[in-house]
mmCIF file of C-alpha atoms and ligand atoms in Angstrom:
data_model
loop_
_atom_site.group_PDB
_atom_site.id
_atom_site.type_symbol
_atom_site.label_atom_id
_atom_site.label_comp_id
_atom_site.label_asym_id
_atom_site.label_seq_id
_atom_site.Cartn_x
_atom_site.Cartn_y
_atom_site.Cartn_z
ATOM 1 C CA MET W 19 -28.318 -60.654 -32.259
ATOM 2 C CA ASP W 20 -27.723 -58.739 -28.973
ATOM 3 C CA LEU W 21 -28.067 -60.690 -25.921
ATOM 4 C CA THR W 22 -25.907 -58.273 -23.950
ATOM 5 C CA ASN W 23 -27.102 -57.716 -20.330
ATOM 6 C CA LYS W 24 -29.518 -60.982 -20.145
ATOM 7 C CA LEU W 25 -28.930 -63.598 -17.502
ATOM 8 C CA TYR W 26 -29.094 -67.276 -18.193
ATOM 9 C CA ILE W 27 -28.365 -70.106 -16.032
ATOM 10 C CA VAL W 28 -26.453 -72.825 -18.104
ATOM 11 C CA THR W 29 -26.173 -76.155 -15.809
ATOM 12 C CA GLY W 30 -23.533 -78.969 -16.733
ATOM 13 C CA ALA W 31 -21.349 -75.751 -17.039
ATOM 14 C CA ALA W 32 -18.172 -77.600 -16.087
ATOM 15 C CA ALA W 33 -14.910 -76.770 -17.974
ATOM 16 C CA ASP W 34 -14.331 -80.358 -18.494
ATOM 17 C CA SER W 35 -18.050 -80.781 -20.140
ATOM 18 C CA ASP W 36 -17.032 -80.094 -23.711
ATOM 19 C CA ILE W 37 -20.201 -78.962 -24.414
ATOM 20 C CA GLY W 38 -21.102 -77.081 -21.774
ATOM 21 C CA LEU W 39 -18.045 -75.242 -21.935
ATOM 22 C CA ALA W 40 -18.648 -74.038 -25.330
ATOM 23 C CA ILE W 41 -22.342 -72.902 -24.659
ATOM 24 C CA CYS W 42 -20.813 -70.451 -21.917
ATOM 25 C CA GLN W 43 -18.087 -69.545 -24.334
ATOM 26 C CA LYS W 44 -20.835 -68.543 -27.116
ATOM 27 C CA LEU W 45 -22.900 -67.042 -24.704
ATOM 28 C CA ASP W 46 -20.079 -65.186 -23.241
ATOM 29 C CA ASN W 47 -18.987 -63.683 -26.185
ATOM 30 C CA CYS W 48 -22.422 -62.203 -26.536
ATOM 31 C CA GLY W 49 -22.051 -60.196 -23.451
ATOM 32 C CA VAL W 50 -24.622 -62.153 -21.380
ATOM 33 C CA LYS W 51 -24.418 -62.559 -17.537
ATOM 34 C CA LEU W 52 -24.324 -66.464 -16.446
ATOM 35 C CA ILE W 53 -25.270 -68.591 -14.160
ATOM 36 C CA LEU W 54 -22.773 -71.829 -13.894
ATOM 37 C CA VAL W 55 -24.705 -75.003 -12.218
ATOM 38 C CA GLY W 56 -22.881 -78.142 -11.782
ATOM 39 C CA ARG W 57 -21.652 -80.074 -8.532
ATOM 40 C CA ARG W 58 -18.276 -79.377 -8.498
ATOM 41 C CA GLU W 59 -17.385 -75.765 -7.622
ATOM 42 C CA HIS W 60 -13.597 -76.002 -9.035
ATOM 43 C CA ALA W 61 -14.768 -77.034 -12.517
ATOM 44 C CA LEU W 62 -16.986 -74.129 -12.715
ATOM 45 C CA GLN W 63 -14.630 -71.576 -11.705
ATOM 46 C CA GLU W 64 -12.112 -72.985 -14.042
ATOM 47 C CA THR W 65 -15.181 -72.249 -16.370
ATOM 48 C CA LEU W 66 -14.996 -68.895 -15.076
ATOM 49 C CA SER W 67 -11.550 -68.243 -15.440
ATOM 50 C CA LEU W 68 -11.968 -69.233 -19.603
ATOM 51 C CA LEU W 69 -14.664 -66.553 -19.841
ATOM 52 C CA LYS W 70 -14.209 -62.676 -20.029
ATOM 53 C CA GLY W 71 -17.287 -61.521 -18.356
ATOM 54 C CA LYS W 72 -16.495 -60.448 -14.931
ATOM 55 C CA GLU W 73 -20.236 -60.952 -13.903
ATOM 56 C CA HIS W 74 -21.026 -64.434 -14.289
ATOM 57 C CA ILE W 75 -21.622 -66.560 -11.360
ATOM 58 C CA VAL W 76 -20.917 -70.131 -9.917
ATOM 59 C CA CYS W 77 -23.597 -71.494 -8.477
ATOM 60 C CA PRO W 78 -22.714 -75.171 -7.333
ATOM 61 C CA PHE W 79 -26.141 -77.344 -6.626
ATOM 62 C CA ASP W 80 -26.854 -80.819 -7.120
ATOM 63 C CA LEU W 81 -29.450 -81.196 -9.665
ATOM 64 C CA SER W 82 -30.590 -84.608 -8.596
ATOM 65 C CA GLU W 83 -32.117 -82.925 -5.255
ATOM 66 C CA LEU W 84 -35.178 -83.090 -6.932
ATOM 67 C CA GLN W 85 -37.405 -81.986 -4.312
ATOM 68 C CA ASN W 86 -35.091 -78.907 -3.476
ATOM 69 C CA ILE W 87 -35.201 -77.210 -6.700
ATOM 70 C CA THR W 88 -38.090 -75.233 -6.412
ATOM 71 C CA THR W 89 -36.477 -73.740 -3.379
ATOM 72 C CA TRP W 90 -32.975 -73.290 -4.950
ATOM 73 C CA ALA W 91 -34.731 -71.412 -8.232
ATOM 74 C CA LYS W 92 -36.491 -69.040 -5.961
ATOM 75 C CA SER W 93 -33.188 -68.241 -3.920
ATOM 76 C CA ILE W 94 -31.483 -67.728 -7.534
ATOM 77 C CA VAL W 95 -34.015 -65.310 -8.663
ATOM 78 C CA THR W 96 -34.273 -63.485 -5.054
ATOM 79 C CA GLN W 97 -30.221 -63.094 -5.135
ATOM 80 C CA TYR W 98 -29.540 -62.093 -8.698
ATOM 81 C CA GLY W 99 -33.458 -61.592 -10.380
ATOM 82 C CA ALA W 100 -35.510 -62.871 -12.851
ATOM 83 C CA ILE W 101 -33.961 -64.845 -15.283
ATOM 84 C CA ASP W 102 -34.212 -64.264 -19.097
ATOM 85 C CA GLY W 103 -33.299 -68.381 -20.085
ATOM 86 C CA LEU W 104 -31.731 -71.306 -18.928
ATOM 87 C CA VAL W 105 -30.045 -74.066 -20.792
ATOM 88 C CA HIS W 106 -30.084 -77.601 -19.078
ATOM 89 C CA SER W 107 -26.784 -79.399 -20.457
ATOM 90 C CA ALA W 108 -26.103 -81.688 -17.388
ATOM 91 C CA SER W 109 -26.708 -85.110 -17.606
ATOM 92 C CA PHE W 110 -26.288 -88.606 -16.673
ATOM 93 C CA GLN W 111 -24.659 -90.721 -19.561
ATOM 94 C CA GLY W 112 -23.282 -94.110 -20.417
ATOM 95 C CA TYR W 113 -24.584 -97.968 -21.304
ATOM 96 C CA SER W 114 -27.190 -99.782 -19.383
ATOM 97 C CA PRO W 115 -27.746 -102.937 -21.325
ATOM 98 C CA LEU W 116 -30.692 -104.479 -20.245
ATOM 99 C CA ARG W 117 -29.395 -107.768 -18.868
ATOM 100 C CA GLY W 118 -28.315 -105.629 -16.064
ATOM 101 C CA ILE W 119 -30.519 -102.796 -15.044
ATOM 102 C CA THR W 120 -31.272 -101.970 -11.958
ATOM 103 C CA PRO W 121 -33.964 -99.483 -10.295
ATOM 104 C CA LYS W 122 -31.321 -97.340 -9.148
ATOM 105 C CA GLN W 123 -29.457 -96.544 -12.879
ATOM 106 C CA ILE W 124 -33.131 -95.827 -13.810
ATOM 107 C CA HIS W 125 -32.885 -93.228 -10.940
ATOM 108 C CA GLN W 126 -29.341 -91.854 -12.348
ATOM 109 C CA TYR W 127 -30.777 -91.065 -15.635
ATOM 110 C CA LEU W 128 -34.018 -90.097 -15.417
ATOM 111 C CA ASP W 129 -33.703 -88.059 -12.326
ATOM 112 C CA ILE W 130 -31.255 -85.833 -13.771
ATOM 113 C CA ASN W 131 -31.817 -85.997 -17.902
ATOM 114 C CA PHE W 132 -35.440 -85.797 -17.151
ATOM 115 C CA SER W 133 -37.089 -85.043 -13.979
ATOM 116 C CA ALA W 134 -34.568 -82.359 -13.086
ATOM 117 C CA ALA W 135 -35.404 -80.634 -16.563
ATOM 118 C CA VAL W 136 -38.988 -80.687 -15.631
ATOM 119 C CA MET W 137 -38.287 -79.444 -12.123
ATOM 120 C CA LEU W 138 -36.478 -76.258 -13.364
ATOM 121 C CA THR W 139 -39.161 -75.664 -16.189
ATOM 122 C CA SER W 140 -41.847 -75.752 -13.002
ATOM 123 C CA ALA W 141 -39.487 -73.823 -10.966
ATOM 124 C CA PHE W 142 -38.468 -71.230 -13.361
ATOM 125 C CA SER W 143 -41.619 -70.470 -14.987
ATOM 126 C CA LYS W 144 -43.525 -68.953 -11.867
ATOM 127 C CA ALA W 145 -44.188 -65.536 -11.356
ATOM 128 C CA ARG W 146 -41.398 -63.140 -11.096
ATOM 129 C CA HIS W 147 -38.772 -66.046 -11.776
ATOM 130 C CA PHE W 148 -38.426 -65.446 -15.895
ATOM 131 C CA ASN W 149 -38.456 -61.921 -18.124
ATOM 132 C CA PRO W 150 -40.700 -61.655 -20.799
ATOM 133 C CA GLY W 151 -39.424 -63.584 -23.739
ATOM 134 C CA ALA W 152 -37.898 -66.443 -21.622
ATOM 135 C CA SER W 153 -36.360 -68.970 -23.508
ATOM 136 C CA PHE W 154 -35.713 -72.655 -22.343
ATOM 137 C CA ILE W 155 -33.190 -74.668 -24.008
ATOM 138 C CA PHE W 156 -33.015 -78.737 -23.190
ATOM 139 C CA ILE W 157 -30.125 -80.742 -24.328
ATOM 140 C CA GLY W 158 -31.334 -84.010 -25.694
ATOM 141 C CA SER W 159 -30.028 -86.547 -27.964
ATOM 142 C CA ALA W 160 -30.196 -88.380 -31.181
ATOM 143 C CA ALA W 161 -30.734 -91.150 -29.220
ATOM 144 C CA GLY W 162 -34.199 -90.174 -28.311
ATOM 145 C CA GLN W 163 -35.208 -90.441 -31.520
ATOM 146 C CA ARG W 164 -33.717 -93.544 -32.761
ATOM 147 C CA GLY W 165 -32.999 -96.905 -30.746
ATOM 148 C CA LEU W 166 -29.242 -97.770 -29.558
ATOM 149 C CA LYS W 167 -27.966 -100.951 -28.251
ATOM 150 C CA ALA W 168 -27.131 -100.802 -24.482
ATOM 151 C CA ARG W 169 -28.780 -97.405 -24.211
ATOM 152 C CA THR W 170 -31.786 -97.980 -23.225
ATOM 153 C CA LEU W 171 -31.599 -95.856 -20.191
ATOM 154 C CA TYR W 172 -30.074 -92.696 -21.650
ATOM 155 C CA ALA W 173 -32.318 -93.140 -24.996
ATOM 156 C CA ALA W 174 -35.594 -93.009 -23.057
ATOM 157 C CA SER W 175 -34.614 -90.039 -21.028
ATOM 158 C CA LYS W 176 -33.839 -88.041 -23.958
ATOM 159 C CA ALA W 177 -37.303 -89.135 -25.809
ATOM 160 C CA ALA W 178 -38.955 -87.851 -22.587
ATOM 161 C CA LEU W 179 -37.241 -84.470 -22.898
ATOM 162 C CA SER W 180 -38.377 -84.065 -26.317
ATOM 163 C CA SER W 181 -41.756 -85.141 -25.634
ATOM 164 C CA MET W 182 -41.554 -82.848 -22.424
ATOM 165 C CA VAL W 183 -40.727 -79.759 -24.297
ATOM 166 C CA GLN W 184 -43.783 -80.200 -26.667
ATOM 167 C CA SER W 185 -46.248 -80.064 -23.434
ATOM 168 C CA ALA W 186 -44.313 -77.520 -22.124
ATOM 169 C CA ALA W 187 -44.440 -75.223 -25.007
ATOM 170 C CA LEU W 188 -47.881 -75.452 -25.304
ATOM 171 C CA GLU W 189 -48.472 -74.530 -21.331
ATOM 172 C CA LEU W 190 -46.033 -72.281 -21.257
ATOM 173 C CA ALA W 191 -46.834 -69.831 -24.765
ATOM 174 C CA ALA W 192 -49.284 -67.953 -22.979
ATOM 175 C CA LYS W 193 -46.476 -66.343 -20.173
ATOM 176 C CA GLN W 194 -44.348 -65.973 -23.247
ATOM 177 C CA ILE W 195 -41.693 -68.292 -22.550
ATOM 178 C CA ARG W 196 -40.633 -70.563 -25.245
ATOM 179 C CA VAL W 197 -39.140 -74.106 -24.509
ATOM 180 C CA ASN W 198 -37.026 -76.401 -26.992
ATOM 181 C CA CYS W 199 -34.681 -78.894 -27.282
ATOM 182 C CA VAL W 200 -31.172 -79.590 -29.084
ATOM 183 C CA ALA W 201 -30.427 -82.998 -29.675
ATOM 184 C CA PRO W 202 -26.729 -83.884 -31.302
ATOM 185 C CA ALA W 203 -25.586 -87.032 -32.171
ATOM 186 C CA LEU W 204 -21.739 -87.773 -31.387
ATOM 187 C CA VAL W 205 -20.294 -84.606 -30.615
ATOM 188 C CA SER W 206 -16.032 -84.727 -30.885
ATOM 189 C CA GLY W 207 -14.197 -83.977 -27.528
ATOM 190 C CA ALA W 208 -13.834 -86.338 -24.563
ATOM 191 C CA LYS W 209 -16.909 -88.195 -24.602
ATOM 192 C CA ALA W 210 -16.556 -89.215 -28.663
ATOM 193 C CA GLU W 211 -12.743 -90.258 -27.740
ATOM 194 C CA GLN W 212 -14.056 -92.210 -24.651
ATOM 195 C CA GLN W 213 -16.281 -94.173 -26.877
ATOM 196 C CA PHE W 214 -14.323 -95.119 -29.809
ATOM 197 C CA ALA W 215 -11.548 -96.509 -27.352
ATOM 198 C CA THR W 216 -14.566 -98.412 -25.873
ATOM 199 C CA LEU W 217 -15.831 -99.824 -29.676
ATOM 200 C CA GLY W 218 -11.864 -100.549 -31.323
ATOM 201 C CA VAL W 219 -11.210 -98.916 -34.787
ATOM 202 C CA GLU W 220 -13.419 -100.804 -36.971
ATOM 203 C CA LEU W 221 -16.707 -100.056 -34.883
ATOM 204 C CA SER W 222 -15.495 -96.510 -34.277
ATOM 205 C CA GLN W 223 -15.185 -96.003 -38.274
ATOM 206 C CA ARG W 224 -18.763 -97.174 -38.609
ATOM 207 C CA LEU W 225 -19.716 -94.747 -36.413
ATOM 208 C CA ILE W 226 -17.989 -91.708 -37.830
ATOM 209 C CA GLU W 227 -19.585 -92.602 -41.261
ATOM 210 C CA ALA W 228 -23.082 -92.481 -39.889
ATOM 211 C CA HIS W 229 -22.821 -89.106 -39.622
ATOM 212 C CA PRO W 230 -22.994 -88.056 -43.344
ATOM 213 C CA LEU W 231 -21.222 -84.275 -42.479
ATOM 214 C CA GLY W 232 -19.069 -85.460 -39.944
ATOM 215 C CA LEU W 233 -19.333 -85.361 -36.407
ATOM 216 C CA SER W 234 -20.772 -81.869 -34.886
ATOM 217 C CA THR W 235 -18.712 -79.746 -32.911
ATOM 218 C CA PRO W 236 -19.488 -77.987 -29.112
ATOM 219 C CA GLU W 237 -19.473 -74.993 -30.885
ATOM 220 C CA ASP W 238 -22.039 -76.606 -33.806
ATOM 221 C CA VAL W 239 -23.927 -77.109 -30.423
ATOM 222 C CA ALA W 240 -23.591 -74.018 -29.117
ATOM 223 C CA ASN W 241 -24.625 -71.906 -31.840
ATOM 224 C CA SER W 242 -27.928 -73.781 -31.904
ATOM 225 C CA VAL W 243 -28.402 -72.946 -28.402
ATOM 226 C CA TYR W 244 -27.567 -69.630 -29.207
ATOM 227 C CA PHE W 245 -30.304 -69.426 -31.951
ATOM 228 C CA LEU W 246 -33.106 -70.920 -29.611
ATOM 229 C CA LEU W 247 -32.240 -68.541 -27.235
ATOM 230 C CA SER W 248 -31.985 -65.211 -29.458
ATOM 231 C CA ASP W 249 -35.068 -63.674 -30.968
ATOM 232 C CA LEU W 250 -33.731 -65.161 -34.637
ATOM 233 C CA SER W 251 -35.817 -67.902 -33.112
ATOM 234 C CA ARG W 252 -38.694 -65.814 -31.570
ATOM 235 C CA ASN W 253 -41.618 -68.168 -33.170
ATOM 236 C CA THR W 254 -39.922 -71.014 -32.514
ATOM 237 C CA THR W 255 -41.015 -73.354 -29.615
ATOM 238 C CA GLY W 256 -41.796 -77.139 -28.687
ATOM 239 C CA ILE W 257 -39.236 -78.286 -30.865
ATOM 240 C CA THR W 258 -36.360 -80.570 -31.018
ATOM 241 C CA LEU W 259 -33.636 -79.436 -33.005
ATOM 242 C CA ALA W 260 -31.409 -82.068 -34.232
ATOM 243 C CA VAL W 261 -27.416 -80.812 -34.831
ATOM 244 C CA ASP W 262 -26.343 -84.344 -35.869
ATOM 245 C CA GLY W 263 -24.844 -84.285 -38.990
ATOM 246 C CA GLY W 264 -27.104 -86.208 -40.670
ATOM 247 C CA PHE W 265 -27.210 -89.030 -38.221
ATOM 248 C CA LEU W 266 -30.824 -89.202 -38.171
ATOM 249 C CA ALA W 267 -31.155 -88.728 -42.077
ATOM 250 C CA GLY W 268 -29.921 -92.083 -42.446
HETATM 251 N N1 LIG X 330 -20.931 -85.521 -25.343
HETATM 252 C C1 LIG X 330 -21.913 -85.909 -26.976
HETATM 253 O O1 LIG X 330 -21.547 -86.662 -27.667
HETATM 254 C C2 LIG X 330 -23.394 -85.746 -26.701
HETATM 255 C C3 LIG X 330 -24.206 -86.549 -27.819
HETATM 256 C C4 LIG X 330 -25.065 -86.370 -27.490
HETATM 257 C C5 LIG X 330 -26.058 -85.316 -26.697
HETATM 258 N N2 LIG X 330 -25.224 -85.342 -25.475
HETATM 259 C C6 LIG X 330 -25.886 -84.396 -24.356
HETATM 260 O O2 LIG X 330 -25.336 -83.071 -24.440
HETATM 261 C C7 LIG X 330 -24.937 -82.423 -23.108
HETATM 262 C C8 LIG X 330 -23.673 -82.253 -22.648
HETATM 263 O O3 LIG X 330 -22.884 -83.581 -23.010
HETATM 264 P P1 LIG X 330 -21.157 -83.678 -22.532
HETATM 265 O O4 LIG X 330 -21.198 -84.753 -22.914
HETATM 266 O O5 LIG X 330 -20.523 -82.640 -22.721
HETATM 267 O O6 LIG X 330 -21.620 -83.746 -20.919
HETATM 268 P P2 LIG X 330 -20.751 -83.843 -19.735
HETATM 269 O O7 LIG X 330 -18.908 -83.759 -19.981
HETATM 270 O O8 LIG X 330 -20.896 -85.476 -19.205
HETATM 271 O O9 LIG X 330 -20.937 -83.176 -18.375
HETATM 272 C C9 LIG X 330 -22.074 -83.321 -18.094
HETATM 273 C C10 LIG X 330 -22.552 -81.892 -16.789
HETATM 274 O O10 LIG X 330 -23.118 -82.436 -15.985
HETATM 275 C C11 LIG X 330 -23.023 -82.009 -14.836
HETATM 276 N N3 LIG X 330 -23.778 -82.898 -14.141
HETATM 277 C C12 LIG X 330 -24.046 -84.175 -13.746
HETATM 278 N N4 LIG X 330 -24.445 -84.484 -12.879
HETATM 279 C C13 LIG X 330 -24.958 -83.302 -12.186
HETATM 280 C C14 LIG X 330 -26.222 -82.957 -11.057
HETATM 281 N N5 LIG X 330 -26.809 -84.247 -10.598
HETATM 282 N N6 LIG X 330 -26.557 -81.838 -11.020
HETATM 283 C C15 LIG X 330 -25.595 -80.968 -11.374
HETATM 284 N N7 LIG X 330 -24.849 -80.953 -12.561
HETATM 285 C C16 LIG X 330 -24.258 -82.396 -12.978
HETATM 286 C C17 LIG X 330 -21.569 -82.527 -14.586
HETATM 287 O O11 LIG X 330 -20.676 -81.484 -13.890
HETATM 288 P P3 LIG X 330 -20.401 -81.912 -12.356
HETATM 289 O O12 LIG X 330 -19.976 -83.242 -12.198
HETATM 290 O O13 LIG X 330 -19.589 -81.103 -11.600
HETATM 291 O O14 LIG X 330 -22.075 -82.261 -11.478
HETATM 292 C C18 LIG X 330 -21.168 -81.965 -16.097
HETATM 293 O O15 LIG X 330 -20.409 -81.198 -16.160
HETATM 294 C C19 LIG X 330 -25.728 -83.692 -21.990
HETATM 295 O O16 LIG X 330 -26.809 -83.177 -21.910
HETATM 296 C C20 LIG X 330 -25.551 -84.698 -22.802
HETATM 297 O O17 LIG X 330 -26.151 -85.660 -22.493
HETATM 298 C C21 LIG X 330 -23.774 -85.309 -25.376
#
């Protein structure tokens, strides 16, 4: 499926984000033009250096500044034109045992994982901000579909995302914008290694076994993003597509 010359925004596009980088590489291979978003410019420049396309744009921006997202979106469209879609992969991750939860933590998880997603959807669905057939994708998590100890805030923020795409899909269908979520379980890479180091050998083994097909790779996630951006999924909207090695089937 040809995505040549389409313009997509990818948030969380830093080179040290396994999933964000894999999404950028997949789309780069399809000939699209990317707007790479994250807070650290050097990490976005590193991603740029790993891509083949010459027209990608590095665009550092802090998505927790929710009040600035609409103006920022307008400036993007003014400079680079209407977008064909976006992939919101940026997130705040971690553990939040109930005994120590603070209001600040609640904001950290919800602001970037959910509220920024809503503001991006609102901003880029305004007239002249998107091209017909645009596709908006949010990287959720299997944690949003199933309880996980010490993950209350992360899981709730991702569940909110899955709910949001359903309502947004209904509202934006009239504008021919599709809105979907891709929900991985544990993905191989740096985050998985960190988790294994915290859990120890026995619990790590149990976690791996909870994925009957094995852990997904960042490329598995990127392939599903590609599917949902492309016309292959032209009649699919409002879904959460699990990329979880069977984690949720158990
Ligand atoms: N890794 C997994 O096993 C796994 C499993 C299920 C779901 N997921 C989801 O998949 C997505 C990618 O995961 P990952 O582990 O590859 O991510 P990651 O390495 O944690 O990367 C997150 C990215 O978000 C950016 N970011 C964070 N806060 C931001 C902000 N306020 N404004 C702009 N950018 C911000 C960070 O770059 P800067 O620091 O430069 O801003 C970073 O590049 C996330 O949505 C995650 O929840 C991951």
